[in-house]
Short mmCIF file of C-alpha atoms in Angstrom, two decimals:
data_model
loop_
_atom_site.label_atom_id
_atom_site.label_comp_id
_atom_site.label_asym_id
_atom_site.label_seq_id
_atom_site.Cartn_x
_atom_site.Cartn_y
_atom_site.Cartn_z
CA MET A 1 138.87 125.19 87.33
CA LEU A 2 140.65 127.70 89.60
CA PHE A 3 144.38 128.41 89.83
CA ASN A 4 143.95 128.36 93.62
CA SER A 5 142.70 124.80 93.93
CA TYR A 6 144.27 121.39 94.58
CA PRO A 7 143.11 119.77 91.35
CA PHE A 8 144.76 122.50 89.31
CA LEU A 9 148.00 122.58 91.29
CA LEU A 10 148.40 118.80 91.79
CA VAL A 11 146.95 117.40 88.57
CA PHE A 12 146.17 119.77 85.66
CA LEU A 13 149.30 121.92 85.86
CA PRO A 14 151.94 119.15 86.16
CA LEU A 15 150.25 117.07 83.42
CA THR A 16 150.03 120.01 81.08
CA LEU A 17 153.64 120.98 81.56
CA LEU A 18 154.74 117.40 81.02
CA ALA A 19 152.65 117.04 77.90
CA PHE A 20 153.75 120.37 76.42
CA PHE A 21 157.49 119.82 76.72
CA THR A 22 157.25 116.12 75.74
CA ILE A 23 155.23 116.85 72.63
CA ALA A 24 157.55 119.74 71.79
CA ARG A 25 160.18 117.13 70.89
CA VAL A 26 157.92 116.07 68.05
CA GLY A 27 157.37 119.59 66.81
CA PRO A 28 156.64 123.12 68.10
CA LEU A 29 153.27 123.26 66.28
CA PHE A 30 152.13 120.02 67.95
CA ALA A 31 153.18 121.45 71.35
CA ALA A 32 151.22 124.63 70.68
CA GLY A 33 148.21 122.50 69.72
CA SER A 34 148.51 120.45 72.92
CA LEU A 35 148.56 123.62 74.97
CA ALA A 36 145.50 124.93 73.18
CA PHE A 37 143.76 121.58 73.79
CA ALA A 38 144.68 121.70 77.51
CA SER A 39 143.30 125.23 77.68
CA LEU A 40 139.98 124.00 76.34
CA VAL A 41 139.96 121.20 78.92
CA PHE A 42 140.72 123.84 81.60
CA TYR A 43 137.75 125.87 80.41
CA GLY A 44 135.50 122.88 79.82
CA LEU A 45 135.82 121.61 83.40
CA TRP A 46 133.71 124.62 84.35
CA SER A 47 131.01 124.05 81.71
CA PRO A 48 131.57 121.58 78.84
CA PRO A 49 128.74 123.04 76.62
CA TYR A 50 130.33 126.51 76.64
CA VAL A 51 133.45 125.05 75.07
CA LEU A 52 131.46 124.87 71.83
CA LEU A 53 130.64 128.59 72.15
CA LEU A 54 134.32 129.39 72.69
CA LEU A 55 135.33 127.25 69.75
CA ALA A 56 132.71 128.84 67.50
CA SER A 57 133.97 132.31 68.55
CA VAL A 58 137.55 131.31 67.75
CA ALA A 59 136.70 129.84 64.33
CA PHE A 60 134.45 132.79 63.33
CA ASN A 61 136.96 135.48 64.27
CA PHE A 62 139.91 133.65 62.73
CA VAL A 63 138.06 133.33 59.45
CA MET A 64 136.88 136.98 59.53
CA GLY A 65 140.22 138.29 60.65
CA THR A 66 142.21 136.48 57.96
CA ARG A 67 139.69 137.66 55.37
CA ILE A 68 140.06 141.26 56.53
CA ALA A 69 143.83 140.93 56.43
CA ARG A 70 143.81 139.58 52.82
CA ILE A 71 141.52 142.42 51.74
CA HIS A 72 143.84 144.89 53.39
CA ALA A 73 146.82 143.34 51.65
CA ARG A 74 145.13 144.29 48.36
CA ASP A 75 144.96 147.92 49.57
CA ASP A 76 141.19 147.81 49.54
CA SER A 77 140.28 149.26 52.94
CA ARG A 78 136.84 150.28 51.69
CA ALA A 79 135.96 146.66 51.08
CA ALA A 80 137.52 145.58 54.41
CA LYS A 81 135.50 147.93 56.57
CA PRO A 82 132.04 146.26 56.09
CA VAL A 83 133.59 142.91 56.95
CA LEU A 84 135.14 144.42 60.10
CA VAL A 85 131.88 146.04 61.15
CA ALA A 86 129.93 142.86 60.57
CA ALA A 87 132.43 140.69 62.48
CA VAL A 88 132.54 143.10 65.47
CA ALA A 89 128.77 143.36 65.47
CA VAL A 90 128.43 139.57 65.74
CA ASP A 91 130.95 139.53 68.58
CA LEU A 92 129.13 142.24 70.48
CA ALA A 93 125.74 140.67 69.80
CA VAL A 94 126.89 137.34 71.35
CA LEU A 95 128.43 139.17 74.28
CA GLY A 96 125.33 141.30 74.63
CA TYR A 97 123.01 138.27 74.64
CA PHE A 98 124.87 136.36 77.33
CA LYS A 99 125.89 139.26 79.50
CA TYR A 100 123.24 141.90 79.12
CA ALA A 101 120.01 140.27 77.92
CA ASN A 102 118.61 139.73 81.40
CA PHE A 103 119.73 143.22 82.41
CA PHE A 104 117.94 144.94 79.52
CA LEU A 105 114.84 142.74 79.71
CA GLY A 106 114.60 143.38 83.38
CA ASN A 107 114.80 147.12 82.90
CA LEU A 108 112.27 146.95 80.08
CA ALA A 109 109.88 145.09 82.40
CA PHE A 110 110.43 147.71 85.06
CA VAL A 111 109.68 150.61 82.69
CA THR A 112 106.73 149.04 80.89
CA GLY A 113 105.25 147.05 83.77
CA LEU A 114 105.09 143.96 81.62
CA HIS A 115 106.55 141.32 83.93
CA ALA A 116 107.52 138.00 82.27
CA ASP A 117 109.47 135.00 83.36
CA PHE A 118 112.71 135.19 81.49
CA ALA A 119 115.02 132.21 81.45
CA ARG A 120 118.14 132.93 83.42
CA ILE A 121 121.15 133.06 81.07
CA VAL A 122 124.35 131.69 82.56
CA LEU A 123 127.25 134.05 81.81
CA PRO A 124 130.11 132.10 80.16
CA LEU A 125 133.34 132.47 82.10
CA GLY A 126 135.80 134.92 80.46
CA ILE A 127 133.45 135.89 77.60
CA SER A 128 134.29 139.57 78.08
CA PHE A 129 138.01 138.87 77.98
CA TYR A 130 138.14 136.56 74.93
CA THR A 131 135.62 138.78 73.06
CA PHE A 132 137.71 141.91 73.57
CA THR A 133 140.89 140.02 72.68
CA GLN A 134 139.37 138.97 69.40
CA ILE A 135 137.85 142.44 68.61
CA ALA A 136 141.37 143.82 69.02
CA PHE A 137 142.60 141.14 66.57
CA LEU A 138 139.94 142.13 64.01
CA VAL A 139 140.76 145.86 64.28
CA ASP A 140 144.49 145.11 64.05
CA ALA A 141 143.81 143.05 60.92
CA TYR A 142 141.92 146.01 59.45
CA ARG A 143 144.87 148.28 60.30
CA GLY A 144 147.31 145.92 58.59
CA LYS A 145 149.02 144.76 61.82
CA VAL A 146 148.08 141.08 61.38
CA VAL A 147 150.51 139.22 59.10
CA GLU A 148 150.12 135.57 60.17
CA ALA A 149 147.23 133.14 59.57
CA ASN A 150 148.14 130.10 61.64
CA PRO A 151 144.94 128.53 63.03
CA VAL A 152 146.75 126.60 65.80
CA HIS A 153 148.57 129.66 67.04
CA TYR A 154 145.41 131.72 66.82
CA ALA A 155 143.43 129.20 68.83
CA LEU A 156 146.17 129.16 71.48
CA PHE A 157 146.24 132.94 71.42
CA VAL A 158 142.56 133.14 72.41
CA THR A 159 142.18 130.08 74.61
CA TYR A 160 145.58 130.19 76.43
CA PHE A 161 144.44 129.22 79.93
CA PRO A 162 146.57 131.60 82.10
CA HIS A 163 144.68 134.65 80.64
CA LEU A 164 141.40 133.01 79.44
CA ILE A 165 139.25 133.62 82.50
CA ALA A 166 140.24 137.05 83.81
CA GLY A 167 142.83 138.57 81.53
CA PRO A 168 145.08 140.24 80.65
CA ILE A 169 143.48 141.28 77.36
CA LEU A 170 146.18 140.30 74.78
CA HIS A 171 147.24 141.75 71.46
CA HIS A 172 147.94 139.48 68.55
CA ALA A 173 151.31 141.15 67.94
CA GLU A 174 152.41 140.43 71.52
CA MET A 175 151.86 136.68 71.41
CA MET A 176 152.36 135.36 67.86
CA PRO A 177 156.12 136.09 67.80
CA GLN A 178 156.46 134.10 71.03
CA PHE A 179 154.53 131.14 69.66
CA ARG A 180 156.86 131.06 66.64
CA ASP A 181 159.99 131.25 68.85
CA PRO A 182 161.53 127.76 69.15
CA ARG A 183 163.10 128.71 72.50
CA ILE A 184 159.76 128.50 74.37
CA TYR A 185 159.43 124.80 73.50
CA ARG A 186 162.51 123.88 75.52
CA VAL A 187 162.72 123.63 79.33
CA HIS A 188 164.63 126.57 80.89
CA ALA A 189 165.57 126.48 84.63
CA GLU A 190 165.30 130.28 84.83
CA ASN A 191 161.74 130.30 83.50
CA PHE A 192 160.71 127.74 86.12
CA ALA A 193 162.48 129.57 88.94
CA VAL A 194 160.98 132.96 88.01
CA GLY A 195 157.58 131.57 87.17
CA LEU A 196 157.19 129.59 90.30
CA SER A 197 158.33 132.48 92.46
CA ILE A 198 155.85 134.89 90.84
CA PHE A 199 153.09 132.28 91.19
CA ALA A 200 153.89 131.74 94.84
CA ILE A 201 153.57 135.42 95.57
CA GLY A 202 150.27 135.59 93.71
CA LEU A 203 148.88 132.56 95.48
CA PHE A 204 149.82 134.05 98.89
CA LYS A 205 148.06 137.37 97.98
CA LYS A 206 144.90 135.53 96.93
CA ALA A 207 144.62 132.64 99.37
CA VAL A 208 146.03 134.36 102.51
CA LEU A 209 145.43 138.11 102.15
CA ALA A 210 142.38 138.54 99.89
CA ASP A 211 140.54 135.53 101.17
CA GLY A 212 141.55 136.32 104.75
CA ILE A 213 139.76 139.71 104.72
CA ALA A 214 136.85 138.60 102.47
CA PRO A 215 134.57 137.26 105.25
CA LEU A 216 134.50 140.81 106.75
CA VAL A 217 133.30 142.38 103.53
CA GLY A 218 130.20 140.34 102.58
CA PRO A 219 128.08 140.87 105.72
CA ILE A 220 128.40 144.68 105.61
CA PHE A 221 127.32 144.92 101.95
CA ALA A 222 124.62 142.31 102.53
CA THR A 223 122.94 144.08 105.47
CA SER A 224 123.51 147.76 104.67
CA SER A 225 120.31 147.99 102.61
CA ALA A 226 118.09 147.31 105.56
CA SER A 227 120.48 148.43 108.36
CA PRO A 228 122.48 151.57 107.38
CA PRO A 229 126.01 151.33 108.86
CA ASP A 230 127.62 153.87 111.14
CA LEU A 231 130.85 155.67 110.36
CA PHE A 232 133.33 152.99 111.45
CA LEU A 233 131.37 150.08 109.97
CA ALA A 234 130.86 151.88 106.67
CA TRP A 235 134.50 152.87 106.31
CA GLY A 236 135.51 149.41 107.55
CA GLY A 237 133.43 147.70 104.85
CA ALA A 238 134.64 150.02 102.09
CA LEU A 239 138.31 149.73 103.05
CA ALA A 240 138.08 145.97 103.57
CA TYR A 241 136.69 145.58 100.06
CA THR A 242 139.33 147.95 98.68
CA CYS A 243 141.98 145.67 100.10
CA GLN A 244 140.27 142.46 99.13
CA LEU A 245 139.87 143.48 95.49
CA TYR A 246 143.47 144.76 95.33
CA PHE A 247 145.07 141.53 96.55
CA ASP A 248 142.57 139.36 94.69
CA PHE A 249 143.22 140.94 91.32
CA SER A 250 146.90 141.52 92.04
CA GLY A 251 147.21 137.85 93.05
CA TYR A 252 145.43 136.65 89.89
CA SER A 253 147.68 138.83 87.72
CA ASP A 254 150.78 137.44 89.38
CA MET A 255 149.55 133.90 89.07
CA ALA A 256 148.74 134.24 85.40
CA ILE A 257 152.16 135.72 84.62
CA GLY A 258 153.93 133.08 86.73
CA LEU A 259 152.03 130.23 85.10
CA SER A 260 152.71 131.51 81.64
CA ARG A 261 156.42 131.93 82.38
CA LEU A 262 156.61 128.20 83.17
CA PHE A 263 155.85 127.60 79.49
CA GLY A 264 158.39 130.20 78.42
CA ILE A 265 155.64 132.64 77.39
CA GLN A 266 155.49 136.17 78.75
CA LEU A 267 152.21 137.99 79.34
CA PRO A 268 151.88 141.80 79.54
CA LEU A 269 151.81 143.35 82.97
CA ASN A 270 148.27 144.08 84.13
CA PHE A 271 148.70 145.48 87.67
CA ASP A 272 151.22 148.03 88.92
CA SER A 273 150.53 149.20 92.48
CA PRO A 274 147.51 151.35 91.43
CA TYR A 275 146.84 152.64 94.96
CA LYS A 276 150.20 154.37 94.84
CA ALA A 277 148.89 156.60 92.04
CA ALA A 278 148.94 160.34 92.60
CA ASN A 279 145.93 161.01 90.32
CA VAL A 280 143.13 159.11 88.62
CA ILE A 281 144.89 159.23 85.23
CA GLU A 282 147.86 157.46 86.79
CA PHE A 283 145.53 155.05 88.56
CA TRP A 284 144.10 153.84 85.22
CA ARG A 285 147.61 153.41 83.90
CA ARG A 286 148.28 151.05 86.78
CA TRP A 287 144.93 149.25 87.34
CA HIS A 288 143.87 146.57 84.80
CA MET A 289 146.47 148.00 82.46
CA THR A 290 145.45 145.92 79.41
CA LEU A 291 141.77 146.89 79.78
CA SER A 292 142.79 150.53 80.00
CA ARG A 293 144.87 150.03 76.86
CA PHE A 294 141.92 148.44 75.08
CA LEU A 295 139.51 151.19 76.06
CA ARG A 296 141.98 153.88 75.02
CA ASP A 297 143.01 152.26 71.61
CA TYR A 298 139.68 150.81 70.50
CA VAL A 299 137.01 152.97 72.16
CA TYR A 300 138.36 156.40 73.09
CA PHE A 301 140.39 156.86 69.91
CA ALA A 302 137.54 155.46 67.86
CA LEU A 303 135.29 158.17 69.31
CA GLY A 304 137.78 160.82 68.28
CA GLY A 305 139.99 160.95 71.32
CA ASN A 306 141.35 164.49 71.94
CA ARG A 307 141.58 165.37 68.24
CA ARG A 308 138.55 167.64 68.29
CA SER A 309 137.32 170.20 70.78
CA ILE A 310 137.99 170.12 74.51
CA THR A 311 134.27 169.51 75.17
CA ARG A 312 134.26 166.56 72.72
CA ARG A 313 137.36 165.19 74.39
CA TYR A 314 135.69 165.17 77.79
CA VAL A 315 132.49 163.63 76.33
CA ASN A 316 134.66 160.85 74.82
CA LEU A 317 136.28 160.23 78.20
CA LEU A 318 132.95 159.99 79.90
CA VAL A 319 131.44 157.68 77.27
CA THR A 320 134.52 155.46 77.34
CA MET A 321 134.33 155.06 81.12
CA LEU A 322 130.59 154.46 81.08
CA LEU A 323 131.16 151.59 78.59
CA GLY A 324 134.04 150.42 80.74
CA GLY A 325 131.71 150.30 83.70
CA LEU A 326 129.14 148.39 81.75
CA TRP A 327 131.79 145.97 80.58
CA HIS A 328 132.48 145.05 84.22
CA GLY A 329 128.93 144.07 84.90
CA ALA A 330 125.33 144.25 83.75
CA GLY A 331 124.04 146.59 86.43
CA TRP A 332 123.45 150.31 86.92
CA THR A 333 125.86 150.36 89.86
CA PHE A 334 128.64 149.40 87.45
CA VAL A 335 127.57 152.08 85.00
CA ALA A 336 127.53 154.61 87.82
CA TRP A 337 131.01 153.45 88.91
CA GLY A 338 132.32 153.95 85.39
CA GLY A 339 130.63 157.30 85.11
CA LEU A 340 132.11 158.45 88.38
CA HIS A 341 135.59 157.52 87.18
CA GLY A 342 134.81 159.37 83.93
CA VAL A 343 134.05 162.50 86.01
CA TYR A 344 137.24 161.91 87.97
CA LEU A 345 139.23 161.78 84.76
CA ILE A 346 137.56 164.91 83.38
CA VAL A 347 138.41 166.81 86.60
CA ASN A 348 141.94 165.45 86.50
CA HIS A 349 142.57 166.53 82.89
CA GLY A 350 140.91 169.86 83.55
CA TRP A 351 143.12 170.47 86.58
CA ARG A 352 146.19 169.60 84.49
CA ALA A 353 145.16 172.06 81.78
CA LEU A 354 144.57 174.70 84.40
CA VAL A 355 147.91 174.37 86.19
CA GLY A 356 150.00 173.63 83.09
CA GLY A 357 150.28 169.84 83.06
CA ASN A 358 153.30 168.29 84.81
CA SER A 359 155.50 171.38 84.47
CA HIS A 360 155.93 171.68 88.24
CA ALA A 361 157.45 168.81 90.22
CA PRO A 362 155.32 168.18 93.39
CA THR A 363 156.83 168.31 96.82
CA ARG A 364 156.85 165.20 98.93
CA THR A 365 153.98 166.58 100.98
CA GLY A 366 152.10 167.48 97.82
CA ARG A 367 152.54 164.06 96.40
CA LEU A 368 151.41 162.41 99.62
CA ALA A 369 148.30 164.64 99.64
CA ALA A 370 147.63 163.76 95.99
CA ARG A 371 147.94 160.02 96.72
CA THR A 372 145.65 160.31 99.70
CA LEU A 373 142.97 162.20 97.75
CA THR A 374 143.19 159.74 94.88
CA PHE A 375 142.92 156.77 97.16
CA ILE A 376 139.86 158.19 98.96
CA ALA A 377 138.21 158.90 95.58
CA VAL A 378 138.91 155.28 94.49
CA VAL A 379 137.52 153.86 97.74
CA ILE A 380 134.31 155.91 97.34
CA ALA A 381 133.90 154.52 93.80
CA TRP A 382 134.51 150.95 94.88
CA VAL A 383 131.40 151.17 97.06
CA LEU A 384 129.30 151.49 93.87
CA PHE A 385 131.33 148.70 92.25
CA ARG A 386 130.70 146.25 95.08
CA ALA A 387 127.20 147.17 96.23
CA PRO A 388 124.35 145.02 94.85
CA ASP A 389 122.05 148.01 94.46
CA PHE A 390 121.95 151.78 94.84
CA THR A 391 120.17 151.62 98.20
CA THR A 392 123.03 149.70 99.67
CA ALA A 393 125.65 151.94 98.04
CA MET A 394 123.93 155.15 99.21
CA ASN A 395 123.54 153.87 102.76
CA ILE A 396 127.23 152.96 102.97
CA LEU A 397 128.36 156.23 101.44
CA ALA A 398 126.09 158.12 103.86
CA GLY A 399 127.57 156.14 106.70
CA MET A 400 131.07 157.05 105.52
CA ALA A 401 129.99 160.71 105.68
CA GLY A 402 128.84 160.27 109.28
CA ALA A 403 125.10 160.52 108.51
CA HIS A 404 124.31 157.40 110.53
CA GLY A 405 126.32 158.36 113.55
CA VAL A 406 129.36 156.85 115.12
CA ALA A 407 129.40 153.57 117.16
CA LEU A 408 132.01 151.58 118.93
CA PRO A 409 131.82 148.14 120.59
CA ASN A 410 130.77 148.15 124.25
CA VAL A 411 134.07 146.58 125.25
CA VAL A 412 135.74 149.96 124.68
CA SER A 413 133.53 151.60 127.32
CA LEU A 414 134.14 148.73 129.75
CA HIS A 415 137.97 149.04 129.54
CA PHE A 416 138.19 152.78 129.07
CA PRO A 417 135.26 154.29 130.98
CA ALA A 418 136.69 157.81 131.14
CA ALA A 419 137.37 157.91 127.45
CA ALA A 420 133.91 156.50 126.76
CA THR A 421 132.24 159.24 128.74
CA LEU A 422 134.17 161.83 126.77
CA LEU A 423 133.25 160.22 123.47
CA GLN A 424 129.58 159.96 124.43
CA GLY A 425 129.61 163.71 124.85
CA PHE A 426 130.53 163.91 121.12
CA GLY A 427 127.61 161.68 120.14
CA VAL A 428 129.46 158.38 120.04
CA ARG A 429 127.29 155.44 121.02
CA PHE A 430 128.43 152.03 122.30
CA THR A 431 126.79 148.89 121.06
CA LEU A 432 126.68 145.38 122.64
CA GLY A 433 128.96 142.79 121.16
CA GLY A 434 130.96 143.03 117.93
CA GLY A 435 134.22 143.72 119.61
CA SER A 436 136.15 140.79 118.10
CA VAL A 437 134.80 141.51 114.58
CA PHE A 438 135.68 145.24 114.96
CA ALA A 439 139.22 144.32 116.11
CA ARG A 440 139.67 141.82 113.25
CA MET A 441 138.44 144.28 110.66
CA TYR A 442 140.61 147.16 111.69
CA GLY A 443 143.54 144.85 112.31
CA TRP A 444 143.32 143.76 108.59
CA ILE A 445 142.68 147.34 107.48
CA GLY A 446 145.81 148.43 109.39
CA ALA A 447 148.02 145.64 108.02
CA LEU A 448 147.07 145.36 104.35
CA PRO A 449 147.39 149.02 103.37
CA ALA A 450 150.86 148.99 104.96
CA ILE A 451 151.79 146.27 102.43
CA VAL A 452 150.12 148.17 99.60
CA PHE A 453 151.86 151.48 100.21
CA LEU A 454 155.20 150.45 101.74
CA ALA A 455 156.17 147.15 100.06
CA PRO A 456 157.53 146.87 96.53
CA ASN A 457 155.24 145.11 94.10
CA THR A 458 155.97 141.83 92.36
CA GLN A 459 157.57 143.24 89.19
CA GLU A 460 159.85 145.43 91.37
CA ILE A 461 160.96 142.39 93.38
CA MET A 462 161.52 140.39 90.23
CA GLY A 463 162.86 143.40 88.30
CA ARG A 464 166.19 141.71 87.26
CA PHE A 465 164.40 139.01 85.29
CA ARG A 466 161.78 140.81 83.19
CA PRO A 467 158.69 139.46 84.88
CA GLY A 468 156.25 140.83 82.29
CA LEU A 469 156.27 141.17 78.49
CA ASP A 470 156.55 144.96 78.68
CA ALA A 471 158.94 145.09 81.66
CA ALA A 472 162.55 145.54 80.60
CA PRO A 473 165.17 143.84 82.78
CA GLN A 474 166.26 146.34 85.43
CA VAL A 475 167.74 146.61 88.85
CA LEU A 476 165.50 148.83 90.95
CA ARG A 477 166.47 150.43 94.20
CA VAL A 478 164.02 148.37 96.28
CA TRP A 479 164.39 145.73 98.89
CA PRO A 480 164.02 142.85 98.59
CA GLN A 481 165.37 141.98 95.11
CA TRP A 482 164.75 138.38 93.99
CA ARG A 483 167.70 136.23 92.97
CA PRO A 484 167.98 132.51 92.10
CA THR A 485 169.53 131.49 95.43
CA LEU A 486 168.72 128.90 98.03
CA GLY A 487 167.63 131.54 100.44
CA TRP A 488 165.08 132.90 97.98
CA ALA A 489 164.01 129.37 97.10
CA PHE A 490 163.29 128.64 100.75
CA GLY A 491 161.49 131.95 101.21
CA CYS A 492 159.26 131.39 98.16
CA ALA A 493 158.59 127.83 99.30
CA VAL A 494 157.36 129.12 102.68
CA VAL A 495 155.15 131.71 100.91
CA ALA A 496 153.76 129.05 98.54
CA GLY A 497 153.20 126.68 101.45
CA CYS A 498 151.17 129.30 103.32
CA GLY A 499 149.05 129.84 100.24
CA PHE A 500 148.69 126.12 99.56
CA LEU A 501 147.59 125.35 103.10
CA SER A 502 145.02 128.11 102.91
CA LEU A 503 143.11 126.47 100.04
CA HIS A 504 140.51 124.98 102.36
CA ARG A 505 137.52 126.21 100.41
CA VAL A 506 136.57 127.21 96.87
CA SER A 507 137.24 130.90 96.37
CA GLU A 508 136.70 132.36 92.93
CA PHE A 509 138.59 135.41 91.74
CA LEU A 510 136.50 138.52 91.81
CA TYR A 511 137.16 139.30 88.16
CA TYR A 512 135.73 135.91 87.14
CA GLN A 513 132.28 137.45 87.11
CA PHE A 514 133.22 139.94 84.47
#
């Protein structure tokens, strides 16, 4: 089931809210159990058999985690470590089978020439997210950070539907205190006002903006393998996807936070205007923030972090990002995307070491140049992320470099013959048709980045009311600032209505596939 669907908005969400707050009158634990059950129904509507896999994963990790915590309580970390290693190995083996078996078998067949018909394994939705969430739980238990063994709360922690499919990746310590707090089991008008407003913004981002530009992305990436694109088409496709992914993931993050707020539960922020970053280090602190946190705390630090030599630090960065790329998808283009970002981070850290870190405040022009360079680097990497294969990616990147020439729709030459003659002298060619598509594409590309770079993000707009778990209440100097007024209620209703009326087709979130 999708957040951006009529069954979810008109049936599942109202019934789940009604059941949660009604059952809460009986007892908080019963309400938590009802929400966990509703989350399993939410997941099961996609594929009922995989609910059993999810339940098995929850039961296994709860038993292993509580066992590790008990061993740790006896100050016997030596005995706890083999249990931790075994539990994490099982989690990774399950994830590896469902997500990477076909990938590795296909590569083995390519290398050895032994072609066999392998059964296609359907990737369970959200398996990467709930696996990483539980690995974090196991490691935290080993470190002595897990102090509670409530199976109902743990089941809700893992299966909680606002985050189950596409994140954020949660920490046990973030959620368990909230589940124990009796205040979340009572209806609060502020939570509904804030939650519905955030959800409305997210729905608009997804249904109107991301889905609006999406039809312009697919054809370019689908045809570029056989028909290399020219400069404008290549940049148009890359920038269109850059905008689509931004508003798609930003929209999902807002919708997840807004939905959770309706139940009185706050999720951590997962998206903070990453394209405004002035360097790639800052980009990863703003993009998929909980994944970045996981990779830092449980992969990079586990490899040694920056505690050893500079060379080892950079190797750890590269390995972490390669694994991060592989986490996103079972394909060499994802690995290359992660590796490219690893190189970006190495260059960024090396540059900081060379110039003395952040000791010099950049000028406005310098920061603008840094943002522009970072954005271009990110766009180039997104081509690898989106392309179905390296041939497509290389053709688009070559087109962005001008290797396939420059073309404009013939309508330009018809309306501006003098300018067309001048442009032809510089090697620009004019093609028949495509004028309306070209205008639509660059119209979207002109409008959406203006929103990205000039408008405040959702947590800034909602800054007075602590929109995320790790966002302290604050009044920022941005316009507009949300307030619980009739004017804002009307504005949010209009935004929600635009999103609601745009739900004319099924449109999955891009991060569902990960």
